[in-house]
Amino acid sequence: MMQDLAVTASTSALSPIALFLQADVVVKAVMIGLLLASVWTWTIILSGTISLSSALRKSKALAAEFWKSEDIDKFYDGPGRQDVPAAKVFSAAVSEWRRSVRTGKPVDREGTRARLANAMASAAAGEIDRLSDRLNILATVGSVAPFVGLFGTVWGIMRSFTDIAASQNTSLGVVAPGIAEALFATALGLFAAIPAVIAYNRLLHKISKIEGHLHRFGDALHITLSRELERA
Amino acid sequence: MMQKGEGAGFGLSVIGHGGLLALLSLNLMSVREMPKLSQSMDVMLVDKAGLVSGAPQVAQEAPQASEAPEVADTPEDAPPPDPAPTSRPTPAPAKPAVSQKAAEKPAPPAPPAPKAKPKATSLSNDFLKGIPVEKSTGKAAAPRAAISPLAMNGLAALLLQQVRPCYNPPAGGTDTASIATVLDLKMKRDGSVASVQIGEQTGINAQNRPYASQMADAARRAVLRCSPFKLPVELYEGGWDDFAFRFRPS
């Protein structure tokens, strides 16, 4: 009767924990997986945002400090040894410079220029690789989590249809809780995927900014060093 | 696996997820109270209950019976005994008919006949013909007079509510939901159904005609499946012991 139906509808609580506990084993596994993916995603988002911001800030500060400094060797032994992307590029250039110029033999200018450029480019690429290490996880979660959630939903709805067939009862009180549980899996999938996609694009943009900065710094350094090479 | 700045991020994200979960569990996703559906069944069913017309007819018969003695007074015989027998016979043919209807027909007519004959001698032969007592209407009308049409509508609505969940609409067919089937239910006192007879069907048109018998079967199955019904016991006698139940799929 109507009253019974209303009662059964309101007694089935819609809190996330209740939905999780009522769900099927497969749906439970999907939910746990998506929750872990979400936690991992947010770990990467938070730590990635912090580390990329500080990398960009410190690189810019180091570059500005470098252009003000008088002595390259002194700078190399001081701030140049920091764990900063621009410092890595700088130290790669200086160590290559020392190896090429301080040999005692006549300096091969063209070869030294090429080696300097290669050393700086590879140092910058290594830094970018290190910074963008976690981005692939964000991309994977962003594209796969909705499908995983959808799988959980389809499975849950299949299960609730089986229950309907078994109980021979098509009233909403029988159908609704199962479908609500099933839809919760899709909600979790989207919950994990949306921040992942947004953060992926944001972090990618930040990394490309750092990359541009490193390349510009490397080019300027290369120009300065090759000018020095003319005098050597 | 985890890089050096990621510990703090991991902690933050775990705390954030836990907080969000707690928040959602506490209030945000609590069930909103939905407006309860009002039961409009009574309104719908009032004009459907054909039994309503049965009750007034009984009331009309009583005055006829009281008029009868006046007709009877014209013959010369025994003025005092007359009012008593004449007032009694009017319910008398009705009540036995209920019990007899279930039982044999040939035997019972005998007792009413002797009763009627004294009247015939004391009154006139036209007296019995003057009372429009058909066996069928008398049987149905007399007991039902005890229960108001409103209560009968309530009974029908109550029964419909209990049958609906057990009803599986047969697959296929267009416009089959408009077929209404009258089921003659013989019920036991405990609410279980003793027998189901499929009565007339309405709402049949050219499209759904092939499915009419299927719909009737489906209705019968629904009634049998839900069989012990919860109906008010005080309305059993003359109420739902023999019930013409009109089932509409929607």
Short mmCIF file of C-alpha atoms in Angstrom, two decimals:
data_model
loop_
_atom_site.label_atom_id
_atom_site.label_comp_id
_atom_site.label_asym_id
_atom_site.label_seq_id
_atom_site.Cartn_x
_atom_site.Cartn_y
_atom_site.Cartn_z
CA MET A 1 0.00 0.00 0.00
CA MET A 2 0.95 3.64 -0.38
CA GLN A 3 2.00 4.15 3.20
CA ASP A 4 4.24 1.10 3.18
CA LEU A 5 5.88 2.26 -0.01
CA ALA A 6 6.58 5.71 1.42
CA VAL A 7 8.04 4.14 4.53
CA THR A 8 10.36 1.80 2.65
CA ALA A 9 11.50 4.67 0.45
CA SER A 10 12.40 6.92 3.36
CA THR A 11 14.02 4.25 5.51
CA SER A 12 16.65 3.45 2.88
CA ALA A 13 19.16 6.10 3.80
CA LEU A 14 21.11 7.77 1.04
CA SER A 15 24.28 8.47 2.98
CA PRO A 16 27.42 7.45 1.06
CA ILE A 17 28.39 4.87 3.65
CA ALA A 18 24.95 3.27 3.62
CA LEU A 19 25.00 3.20 -0.17
CA PHE A 20 28.42 1.57 -0.10
CA LEU A 21 27.45 -1.04 2.45
CA GLN A 22 24.30 -2.05 0.59
CA ALA A 23 26.07 -2.45 -2.73
CA ASP A 24 27.10 -5.60 -4.54
CA VAL A 25 30.68 -6.93 -4.21
CA VAL A 26 31.70 -5.82 -7.70
CA VAL A 27 30.20 -2.38 -7.16
CA LYS A 28 31.97 -2.18 -3.81
CA ALA A 29 35.30 -2.98 -5.47
CA VAL A 30 34.64 -0.32 -8.10
CA MET A 31 33.78 2.22 -5.41
CA ILE A 32 36.91 1.45 -3.38
CA GLY A 33 39.07 1.68 -6.48
CA LEU A 34 37.58 4.99 -7.47
CA LEU A 35 37.97 6.38 -3.98
CA LEU A 36 41.65 5.37 -3.94
CA ALA A 37 42.07 6.92 -7.38
CA SER A 38 40.52 10.10 -6.07
CA VAL A 39 42.84 10.20 -3.05
CA TRP A 40 45.87 9.56 -5.26
CA THR A 41 44.70 12.21 -7.73
CA TRP A 42 44.38 14.81 -5.04
CA THR A 43 47.76 13.87 -3.61
CA ILE A 44 49.30 14.55 -7.01
CA ILE A 45 47.28 17.72 -7.48
CA LEU A 46 48.32 19.20 -4.14
CA SER A 47 51.97 18.16 -4.19
CA GLY A 48 52.31 18.88 -7.91
CA THR A 49 50.85 22.37 -7.63
CA ILE A 50 53.16 23.17 -4.74
CA SER A 51 56.32 21.74 -6.30
CA LEU A 52 55.71 23.23 -9.75
CA SER A 53 54.95 26.68 -8.37
CA SER A 54 58.05 26.66 -6.22
CA ALA A 55 60.17 25.32 -9.14
CA LEU A 56 59.04 28.14 -11.40
CA ARG A 57 59.46 30.78 -8.72
CA LYS A 58 62.90 29.59 -7.68
CA SER A 59 64.08 29.24 -11.29
CA LYS A 60 63.06 32.79 -12.07
CA ALA A 61 64.72 34.05 -8.89
CA LEU A 62 67.89 32.14 -9.71
CA ALA A 63 68.00 33.50 -13.26
CA ALA A 64 67.56 37.06 -12.01
CA GLU A 65 70.28 36.52 -9.42
CA PHE A 66 72.59 35.06 -12.05
CA TRP A 67 72.30 38.07 -14.38
CA LYS A 68 73.20 40.35 -11.49
CA SER A 69 76.22 38.33 -10.37
CA GLU A 70 79.72 39.27 -11.56
CA ASP A 71 81.59 35.99 -11.25
CA ILE A 72 80.26 32.82 -12.90
CA ASP A 73 82.59 30.55 -10.96
CA LYS A 74 81.58 32.00 -7.63
CA PHE A 75 77.90 31.73 -8.58
CA TYR A 76 78.44 28.13 -9.66
CA ASP A 77 79.86 27.18 -6.29
CA GLY A 78 77.14 29.10 -4.38
CA PRO A 79 73.51 29.29 -5.60
CA GLY A 80 74.24 27.21 -8.70
CA ARG A 81 74.27 24.00 -6.68
CA GLN A 82 70.66 24.35 -5.53
CA ASP A 83 68.02 21.76 -6.41
CA VAL A 84 66.28 24.10 -8.85
CA PRO A 85 65.61 23.38 -12.55
CA ALA A 86 67.42 26.53 -13.72
CA ALA A 87 70.39 25.67 -11.46
CA LYS A 88 70.57 22.21 -13.05
CA VAL A 89 70.72 23.75 -16.52
CA PHE A 90 73.30 26.26 -15.35
CA SER A 91 75.53 23.70 -13.67
CA ALA A 92 75.34 21.42 -16.73
CA ALA A 93 76.54 24.36 -18.87
CA VAL A 94 79.34 25.37 -16.51
CA SER A 95 80.67 21.85 -16.02
CA GLU A 96 80.68 21.33 -19.79
CA TRP A 97 82.42 24.70 -20.19
CA ARG A 98 85.14 23.73 -17.70
CA ARG A 99 85.67 20.37 -19.34
CA SER A 100 85.96 21.90 -22.80
CA VAL A 101 87.95 25.07 -22.08
CA ARG A 102 90.35 24.12 -19.28
CA THR A 103 92.06 21.30 -21.11
CA GLY A 104 95.24 23.20 -21.93
CA LYS A 105 94.79 22.44 -25.60
CA PRO A 106 93.57 25.03 -28.15
CA VAL A 107 89.83 25.48 -27.76
CA ASP A 108 87.55 24.03 -30.44
CA ARG A 109 84.95 26.83 -30.45
CA GLU A 110 82.35 25.26 -32.71
CA GLY A 111 82.52 21.91 -30.92
CA THR A 112 82.31 23.59 -27.52
CA ARG A 113 79.23 25.59 -28.58
CA ALA A 114 77.50 22.47 -29.79
CA ARG A 115 78.39 20.54 -26.64
CA LEU A 116 77.19 23.42 -24.42
CA ALA A 117 73.85 23.56 -26.26
CA ASN A 118 73.43 19.79 -26.00
CA ALA A 119 74.31 19.70 -22.32
CA MET A 120 71.83 22.46 -21.45
CA ALA A 121 69.04 21.04 -23.61
CA SER A 122 69.43 17.62 -22.07
CA ALA A 123 69.54 19.04 -18.54
CA ALA A 124 66.35 21.03 -19.21
CA ALA A 125 64.65 17.97 -20.72
CA GLY A 126 65.64 15.91 -17.69
CA GLU A 127 64.15 18.48 -15.35
CA ILE A 128 60.92 18.62 -17.33
CA ASP A 129 60.73 14.84 -17.30
CA ARG A 130 61.15 14.81 -13.55
CA LEU A 131 58.48 17.47 -13.02
CA SER A 132 55.91 15.88 -15.33
CA ASP A 133 56.44 12.41 -13.92
CA ARG A 134 53.02 12.20 -12.19
CA LEU A 135 50.96 13.83 -14.90
CA ASN A 136 50.30 10.56 -16.70
CA ILE A 137 48.44 9.31 -13.62
CA LEU A 138 46.13 12.34 -13.75
CA ALA A 139 45.52 11.74 -17.43
CA THR A 140 44.73 8.08 -16.84
CA VAL A 141 42.36 8.75 -13.94
CA GLY A 142 40.67 11.55 -15.85
CA SER A 143 39.92 9.40 -18.85
CA VAL A 144 39.29 6.02 -17.24
CA ALA A 145 37.45 6.78 -13.99
CA PRO A 146 34.12 7.64 -15.67
CA PHE A 147 34.20 4.33 -17.49
CA VAL A 148 34.99 2.43 -14.33
CA GLY A 149 32.12 4.20 -12.58
CA LEU A 150 29.85 3.43 -15.48
CA PHE A 151 30.84 -0.21 -15.27
CA GLY A 152 29.87 -0.23 -11.61
CA THR A 153 26.54 1.39 -12.44
CA VAL A 154 25.73 -1.04 -15.22
CA TRP A 155 26.63 -3.96 -13.00
CA GLY A 156 24.54 -2.62 -10.12
CA ILE A 157 21.53 -2.01 -12.33
CA MET A 158 21.85 -5.50 -13.75
CA ARG A 159 21.85 -6.82 -10.22
CA SER A 160 18.82 -4.80 -9.19
CA PHE A 161 16.92 -6.02 -12.24
CA THR A 162 17.74 -9.56 -11.21
CA ASP A 163 16.37 -8.75 -7.76
CA ILE A 164 13.19 -7.38 -9.30
CA ALA A 165 12.75 -10.54 -11.32
CA ALA A 166 13.35 -12.67 -8.24
CA SER A 167 10.93 -10.82 -6.01
CA GLN A 168 8.23 -10.58 -8.72
CA ASN A 169 7.55 -7.08 -7.49
CA THR A 170 7.93 -3.98 -9.60
CA SER A 171 7.13 -1.42 -6.95
CA LEU A 172 9.49 1.51 -6.62
CA GLY A 173 10.49 0.44 -3.12
CA VAL A 174 12.22 -2.63 -4.56
CA VAL A 175 13.79 -0.95 -7.58
CA ALA A 176 14.97 2.37 -6.22
CA PRO A 177 17.64 1.45 -3.63
CA GLY A 178 19.56 -0.79 -6.02
CA ILE A 179 19.59 1.84 -8.72
CA ALA A 180 20.64 4.53 -6.25
CA GLU A 181 23.59 2.36 -5.18
CA ALA A 182 24.50 1.72 -8.77
CA LEU A 183 24.38 5.38 -9.71
CA PHE A 184 26.61 6.18 -6.76
CA ALA A 185 29.42 4.37 -8.61
CA THR A 186 29.10 6.75 -11.56
CA ALA A 187 29.02 9.69 -9.18
CA LEU A 188 32.30 8.49 -7.65
CA GLY A 189 33.83 8.02 -11.08
CA LEU A 190 32.99 11.57 -12.07
CA PHE A 191 34.10 12.79 -8.66
CA ALA A 192 37.54 11.33 -9.31
CA ALA A 193 37.73 12.24 -12.99
CA ILE A 194 36.70 15.89 -13.05
CA PRO A 195 39.44 17.21 -10.71
CA ALA A 196 41.95 14.96 -12.46
CA VAL A 197 41.20 16.43 -15.89
CA ILE A 198 41.18 20.01 -14.64
CA ALA A 199 44.44 19.50 -12.72
CA TYR A 200 46.04 17.72 -15.66
CA ASN A 201 45.46 20.72 -17.90
CA ARG A 202 46.55 23.20 -15.25
CA LEU A 203 49.73 21.33 -14.34
CA LEU A 204 50.55 20.76 -18.01
CA HIS A 205 50.27 24.48 -18.60
CA LYS A 206 52.53 25.17 -15.64
CA ILE A 207 55.13 22.68 -16.85
CA SER A 208 55.16 24.20 -20.30
CA LYS A 209 55.75 27.58 -18.66
CA ILE A 210 58.70 26.15 -16.74
CA GLU A 211 59.99 24.54 -19.89
CA GLY A 212 59.81 27.83 -21.78
CA HIS A 213 61.60 29.59 -18.97
CA LEU A 214 64.36 26.96 -18.87
CA HIS A 215 64.86 27.19 -22.61
CA ARG A 216 65.04 30.96 -22.56
CA PHE A 217 67.49 30.87 -19.66
CA GLY A 218 69.55 28.22 -21.43
CA ASP A 219 69.62 30.23 -24.66
CA ALA A 220 70.71 33.37 -22.86
CA LEU A 221 73.38 31.40 -21.04
CA HIS A 222 74.52 29.86 -24.31
CA ILE A 223 74.80 33.28 -25.90
CA THR A 224 76.83 34.61 -22.99
CA LEU A 225 79.15 31.60 -22.87
CA SER A 226 79.77 31.59 -26.61
CA ARG A 227 80.61 35.28 -26.40
CA GLU A 228 83.11 34.39 -23.66
CA LEU A 229 84.40 31.65 -25.97
CA GLU A 230 85.33 34.22 -28.58
CA ARG A 231 87.64 35.89 -26.06
CA ALA A 232 89.20 32.69 -24.76
CA MET B 1 56.79 5.23 -5.04
CA MET B 2 56.02 8.44 -3.27
CA GLN B 3 58.26 11.39 -3.93
CA LYS B 4 59.44 13.71 -1.22
CA GLY B 5 56.88 16.52 -1.27
CA GLU B 6 54.01 14.14 -1.79
CA GLY B 7 53.62 13.05 1.84
CA ALA B 8 51.98 16.32 2.79
CA GLY B 9 49.76 16.25 -0.30
CA PHE B 10 48.70 12.69 0.48
CA GLY B 11 47.83 13.58 4.05
CA LEU B 12 45.87 16.62 2.93
CA SER B 13 43.90 14.67 0.34
CA VAL B 14 43.07 11.88 2.78
CA ILE B 15 41.86 14.42 5.32
CA GLY B 16 39.85 16.21 2.64
CA HIS B 17 38.18 13.02 1.45
CA GLY B 18 37.36 11.97 4.98
CA GLY B 19 35.88 15.37 5.73
CA LEU B 20 33.79 15.36 2.59
CA LEU B 21 32.52 11.87 3.34
CA ALA B 22 31.57 12.87 6.87
CA LEU B 23 29.83 16.00 5.60
CA LEU B 24 27.83 14.04 3.04
CA SER B 25 26.95 11.35 5.55
CA LEU B 26 25.75 13.86 8.09
CA ASN B 27 23.36 16.11 6.28
CA LEU B 28 23.78 16.89 2.61
CA MET B 29 22.48 13.65 1.24
CA SER B 30 19.73 13.06 3.77
CA VAL B 31 16.48 12.08 2.15
CA ARG B 32 14.22 14.97 1.40
CA GLU B 33 10.64 14.49 2.50
CA MET B 34 8.57 13.98 -0.57
CA PRO B 35 4.96 15.12 -0.58
CA LYS B 36 2.86 12.05 0.05
CA LEU B 37 0.45 11.10 -2.65
CA SER B 38 -3.08 11.74 -1.60
CA GLN B 39 -5.38 8.82 -2.09
CA SER B 40 -7.71 9.91 -4.81
CA MET B 41 -9.12 6.43 -5.30
CA ASP B 42 -12.47 7.13 -3.71
CA VAL B 43 -13.24 9.95 -6.08
CA MET B 44 -12.41 7.82 -9.07
CA LEU B 45 -14.44 4.86 -8.02
CA VAL B 46 -17.71 6.44 -6.93
CA ASP B 47 -19.41 6.34 -10.28
CA LYS B 48 -17.92 2.95 -11.06
CA ALA B 49 -19.69 1.13 -8.28
CA GLY B 50 -22.83 -0.14 -9.92
CA LEU B 51 -23.92 -1.65 -6.63
CA VAL B 52 -25.02 1.71 -5.36
CA SER B 53 -28.27 1.44 -7.22
CA GLY B 54 -29.09 -1.79 -5.41
CA ALA B 55 -29.52 -0.20 -2.02
CA PRO B 56 -32.28 2.32 -2.75
CA GLN B 57 -34.42 -0.37 -4.33
CA VAL B 58 -34.65 -2.18 -1.03
CA ALA B 59 -35.74 0.99 0.64
CA GLN B 60 -38.45 1.40 -1.97
CA GLU B 61 -39.72 -2.09 -1.40
CA ALA B 62 -40.51 -1.49 2.23
CA PRO B 63 -43.18 1.11 1.56
CA GLN B 64 -44.71 -1.21 -1.01
CA ALA B 65 -44.98 -3.89 1.63
CA SER B 66 -46.63 -1.56 4.05
CA GLU B 67 -49.13 -0.62 1.43
CA ALA B 68 -49.94 -4.24 0.85
CA PRO B 69 -51.96 -4.69 4.08
CA GLU B 70 -54.25 -1.93 3.05
CA VAL B 71 -55.00 -3.86 -0.09
CA ALA B 72 -55.38 -6.93 2.03
CA ASP B 73 -57.88 -5.25 4.28
CA THR B 74 -60.50 -5.31 1.59
CA PRO B 75 -61.02 -9.07 1.89
CA GLU B 76 -63.17 -10.04 4.86
CA ASP B 77 -60.73 -12.39 6.65
CA ALA B 78 -59.00 -11.76 10.03
CA PRO B 79 -58.01 -8.10 10.27
CA PRO B 80 -55.62 -8.39 13.32
CA PRO B 81 -53.24 -11.17 12.14
CA ASP B 82 -52.80 -9.62 8.75
CA PRO B 83 -50.38 -6.78 9.49
CA ALA B 84 -47.91 -9.07 11.21
CA PRO B 85 -47.50 -11.60 8.38
CA THR B 86 -47.44 -8.98 5.71
CA SER B 87 -44.75 -6.96 7.37
CA ARG B 88 -42.63 -10.07 7.69
CA PRO B 89 -42.80 -11.51 4.17
CA THR B 90 -41.01 -8.68 2.49
CA PRO B 91 -37.66 -9.40 4.12
CA ALA B 92 -38.48 -13.09 4.20
CA PRO B 93 -38.18 -13.85 0.50
CA ALA B 94 -35.01 -11.87 0.39
CA LYS B 95 -33.10 -13.43 3.27
CA PRO B 96 -33.64 -17.09 2.51
CA ALA B 97 -32.64 -16.40 -1.04
CA VAL B 98 -29.09 -15.59 0.03
CA SER B 99 -28.52 -18.89 1.71
CA GLN B 100 -30.50 -20.79 -0.86
CA LYS B 101 -28.71 -19.33 -3.78
CA ALA B 102 -25.53 -21.04 -2.71
CA ALA B 103 -27.41 -24.24 -2.05
CA GLU B 104 -29.95 -26.10 -4.14
CA LYS B 105 -32.58 -24.24 -6.02
CA PRO B 106 -35.48 -26.70 -6.43
CA ALA B 107 -35.90 -27.50 -2.73
CA PRO B 108 -35.98 -23.97 -1.28
CA PRO B 109 -38.74 -22.58 -3.46
CA ALA B 110 -41.10 -24.87 -1.60
CA PRO B 111 -40.96 -23.05 1.76
CA PRO B 112 -41.57 -19.60 0.33
CA ALA B 113 -44.45 -20.90 -1.68
CA PRO B 114 -46.49 -22.03 1.33
CA LYS B 115 -45.75 -18.75 2.99
CA ALA B 116 -46.89 -16.88 0.00
CA LYS B 117 -50.04 -18.90 -0.33
CA PRO B 118 -51.58 -17.93 3.00
CA LYS B 119 -51.00 -14.40 1.95
CA ALA B 120 -52.55 -15.07 -1.34
CA THR B 121 -55.61 -16.38 0.36
CA SER B 122 -55.73 -13.50 2.76
CA LEU B 123 -54.73 -10.85 0.31
CA SER B 124 -55.04 -11.29 -3.36
CA ASN B 125 -53.27 -13.12 -6.13
CA ASP B 126 -52.02 -9.88 -7.52
CA PHE B 127 -50.11 -9.12 -4.38
CA LEU B 128 -47.03 -11.16 -5.23
CA LYS B 129 -46.95 -9.89 -8.75
CA GLY B 130 -47.15 -6.37 -7.47
CA ILE B 131 -43.89 -6.74 -5.59
CA PRO B 132 -41.08 -6.56 -8.15
CA VAL B 133 -38.93 -9.07 -6.29
CA GLU B 134 -36.56 -10.66 -8.71
CA LYS B 135 -34.51 -13.37 -7.13
CA SER B 136 -31.20 -11.95 -8.23
CA THR B 137 -31.66 -8.30 -7.32
CA GLY B 138 -33.30 -9.17 -4.06
CA LYS B 139 -30.41 -11.32 -3.07
CA ALA B 140 -27.80 -8.77 -3.93
CA ALA B 141 -29.62 -5.75 -2.66
CA ALA B 142 -30.87 -6.92 0.69
CA PRO B 143 -27.54 -7.72 2.38
CA ARG B 144 -25.77 -4.82 0.83
CA ALA B 145 -28.27 -2.44 2.26
CA ALA B 146 -26.44 -2.88 5.56
CA ILE B 147 -23.20 -1.43 4.17
CA SER B 148 -23.12 2.03 2.75
CA PRO B 149 -22.03 2.54 -0.86
CA LEU B 150 -19.21 4.67 0.43
CA ALA B 151 -17.91 1.78 2.49
CA MET B 152 -18.20 -0.48 -0.55
CA ASN B 153 -16.15 1.99 -2.55
CA GLY B 154 -13.61 1.98 0.23
CA LEU B 155 -13.52 -1.80 0.12
CA ALA B 156 -12.96 -1.77 -3.62
CA ALA B 157 -10.15 0.77 -3.26
CA LEU B 158 -8.57 -1.24 -0.46
CA LEU B 159 -8.71 -4.40 -2.53
CA LEU B 160 -7.31 -2.61 -5.57
CA GLN B 161 -4.36 -1.31 -3.57
CA GLN B 162 -3.55 -4.80 -2.42
CA VAL B 163 -3.95 -6.39 -5.83
CA ARG B 164 -1.91 -3.81 -7.77
CA PRO B 165 1.55 -4.87 -6.47
CA CYS B 166 0.88 -8.46 -7.53
CA TYR B 167 -0.20 -7.49 -10.99
CA ASN B 168 2.20 -8.24 -13.82
CA PRO B 169 0.95 -6.68 -17.01
CA PRO B 170 1.14 -9.15 -19.89
CA ALA B 171 3.70 -8.22 -22.49
CA GLY B 172 2.69 -6.89 -25.85
CA GLY B 173 -0.46 -5.35 -27.20
CA THR B 174 -1.44 -1.74 -27.60
CA ASP B 175 -3.77 0.08 -25.27
CA THR B 176 -4.28 -3.02 -23.17
CA ALA B 177 -4.19 -1.00 -19.95
CA SER B 178 -7.60 0.45 -20.72
CA ILE B 179 -9.29 -2.94 -20.37
CA ALA B 180 -11.11 -3.19 -17.05
CA THR B 181 -12.15 -6.65 -15.89
CA VAL B 182 -14.87 -7.43 -13.39
CA LEU B 183 -13.92 -10.39 -11.22
CA ASP B 184 -16.56 -12.10 -9.12
CA LEU B 185 -14.69 -13.00 -5.97
CA LYS B 186 -15.98 -15.48 -3.43
CA MET B 187 -13.99 -14.81 -0.32
CA LYS B 188 -13.46 -16.63 2.92
CA ARG B 189 -13.59 -14.86 6.22
CA ASP B 190 -9.80 -14.93 6.63
CA GLY B 191 -9.42 -12.83 3.48
CA SER B 192 -8.37 -15.65 1.16
CA VAL B 193 -10.08 -16.09 -2.14
CA ALA B 194 -12.30 -19.16 -2.52
CA SER B 195 -13.06 -18.74 -6.20
CA VAL B 196 -12.62 -16.21 -8.96
CA GLN B 197 -15.01 -15.88 -11.87
CA ILE B 198 -14.11 -13.62 -14.73
CA GLY B 199 -17.01 -11.34 -15.43
CA GLU B 200 -17.55 -8.73 -18.07
CA GLN B 201 -14.79 -6.61 -19.49
CA THR B 202 -14.99 -3.00 -20.55
CA GLY B 203 -12.69 -0.77 -22.49
CA ILE B 204 -12.18 -3.27 -25.30
CA ASN B 205 -11.55 -1.79 -28.69
CA ALA B 206 -10.34 -3.04 -32.04
CA GLN B 207 -6.67 -2.81 -31.14
CA ASN B 208 -6.71 -4.56 -27.81
CA ARG B 209 -9.44 -7.11 -28.48
CA PRO B 210 -6.98 -10.01 -29.01
CA TYR B 211 -5.51 -9.34 -25.60
CA ALA B 212 -8.76 -9.16 -23.65
CA SER B 213 -8.65 -12.72 -22.36
CA GLN B 214 -4.98 -12.34 -21.55
CA MET B 215 -5.74 -9.25 -19.47
CA ALA B 216 -8.53 -11.07 -17.65
CA ASP B 217 -6.16 -13.95 -16.87
CA ALA B 218 -3.53 -11.54 -15.64
CA ALA B 219 -6.05 -9.88 -13.33
CA ARG B 220 -7.18 -13.26 -12.02
CA ARG B 221 -3.58 -14.30 -11.39
CA ALA B 222 -2.89 -11.07 -9.55
CA VAL B 223 -5.84 -11.65 -7.25
CA LEU B 224 -4.84 -15.26 -6.57
CA ARG B 225 -1.22 -14.38 -5.96
CA CYS B 226 -2.05 -11.77 -3.30
CA SER B 227 -4.75 -14.00 -1.99
CA PRO B 228 -5.04 -13.45 1.75
CA PHE B 229 -6.30 -9.87 1.65
CA LYS B 230 -6.48 -7.62 4.65
CA LEU B 231 -10.03 -6.33 4.69
CA PRO B 232 -12.10 -5.14 7.64
CA VAL B 233 -13.80 -8.18 9.15
CA GLU B 234 -16.88 -6.24 10.25
CA LEU B 235 -17.70 -5.65 6.59
CA TYR B 236 -17.45 -9.32 5.63
CA GLU B 237 -21.12 -10.25 5.88
CA GLY B 238 -22.83 -8.83 2.86
CA GLY B 239 -19.72 -6.82 2.05
CA TRP B 240 -16.81 -8.67 0.61
CA ASP B 241 -17.93 -12.26 1.04
CA ASP B 242 -19.18 -12.12 -2.52
CA PHE B 243 -17.58 -9.23 -4.23
CA ALA B 244 -17.78 -7.95 -7.77
CA PHE B 245 -14.31 -6.50 -8.05
CA ARG B 246 -13.59 -4.25 -10.96
CA PHE B 247 -9.89 -4.32 -11.75
CA ARG B 248 -8.29 -1.64 -13.92
CA PRO B 249 -4.60 -2.16 -14.72
CA SER B 250 -3.89 1.57 -14.50
#
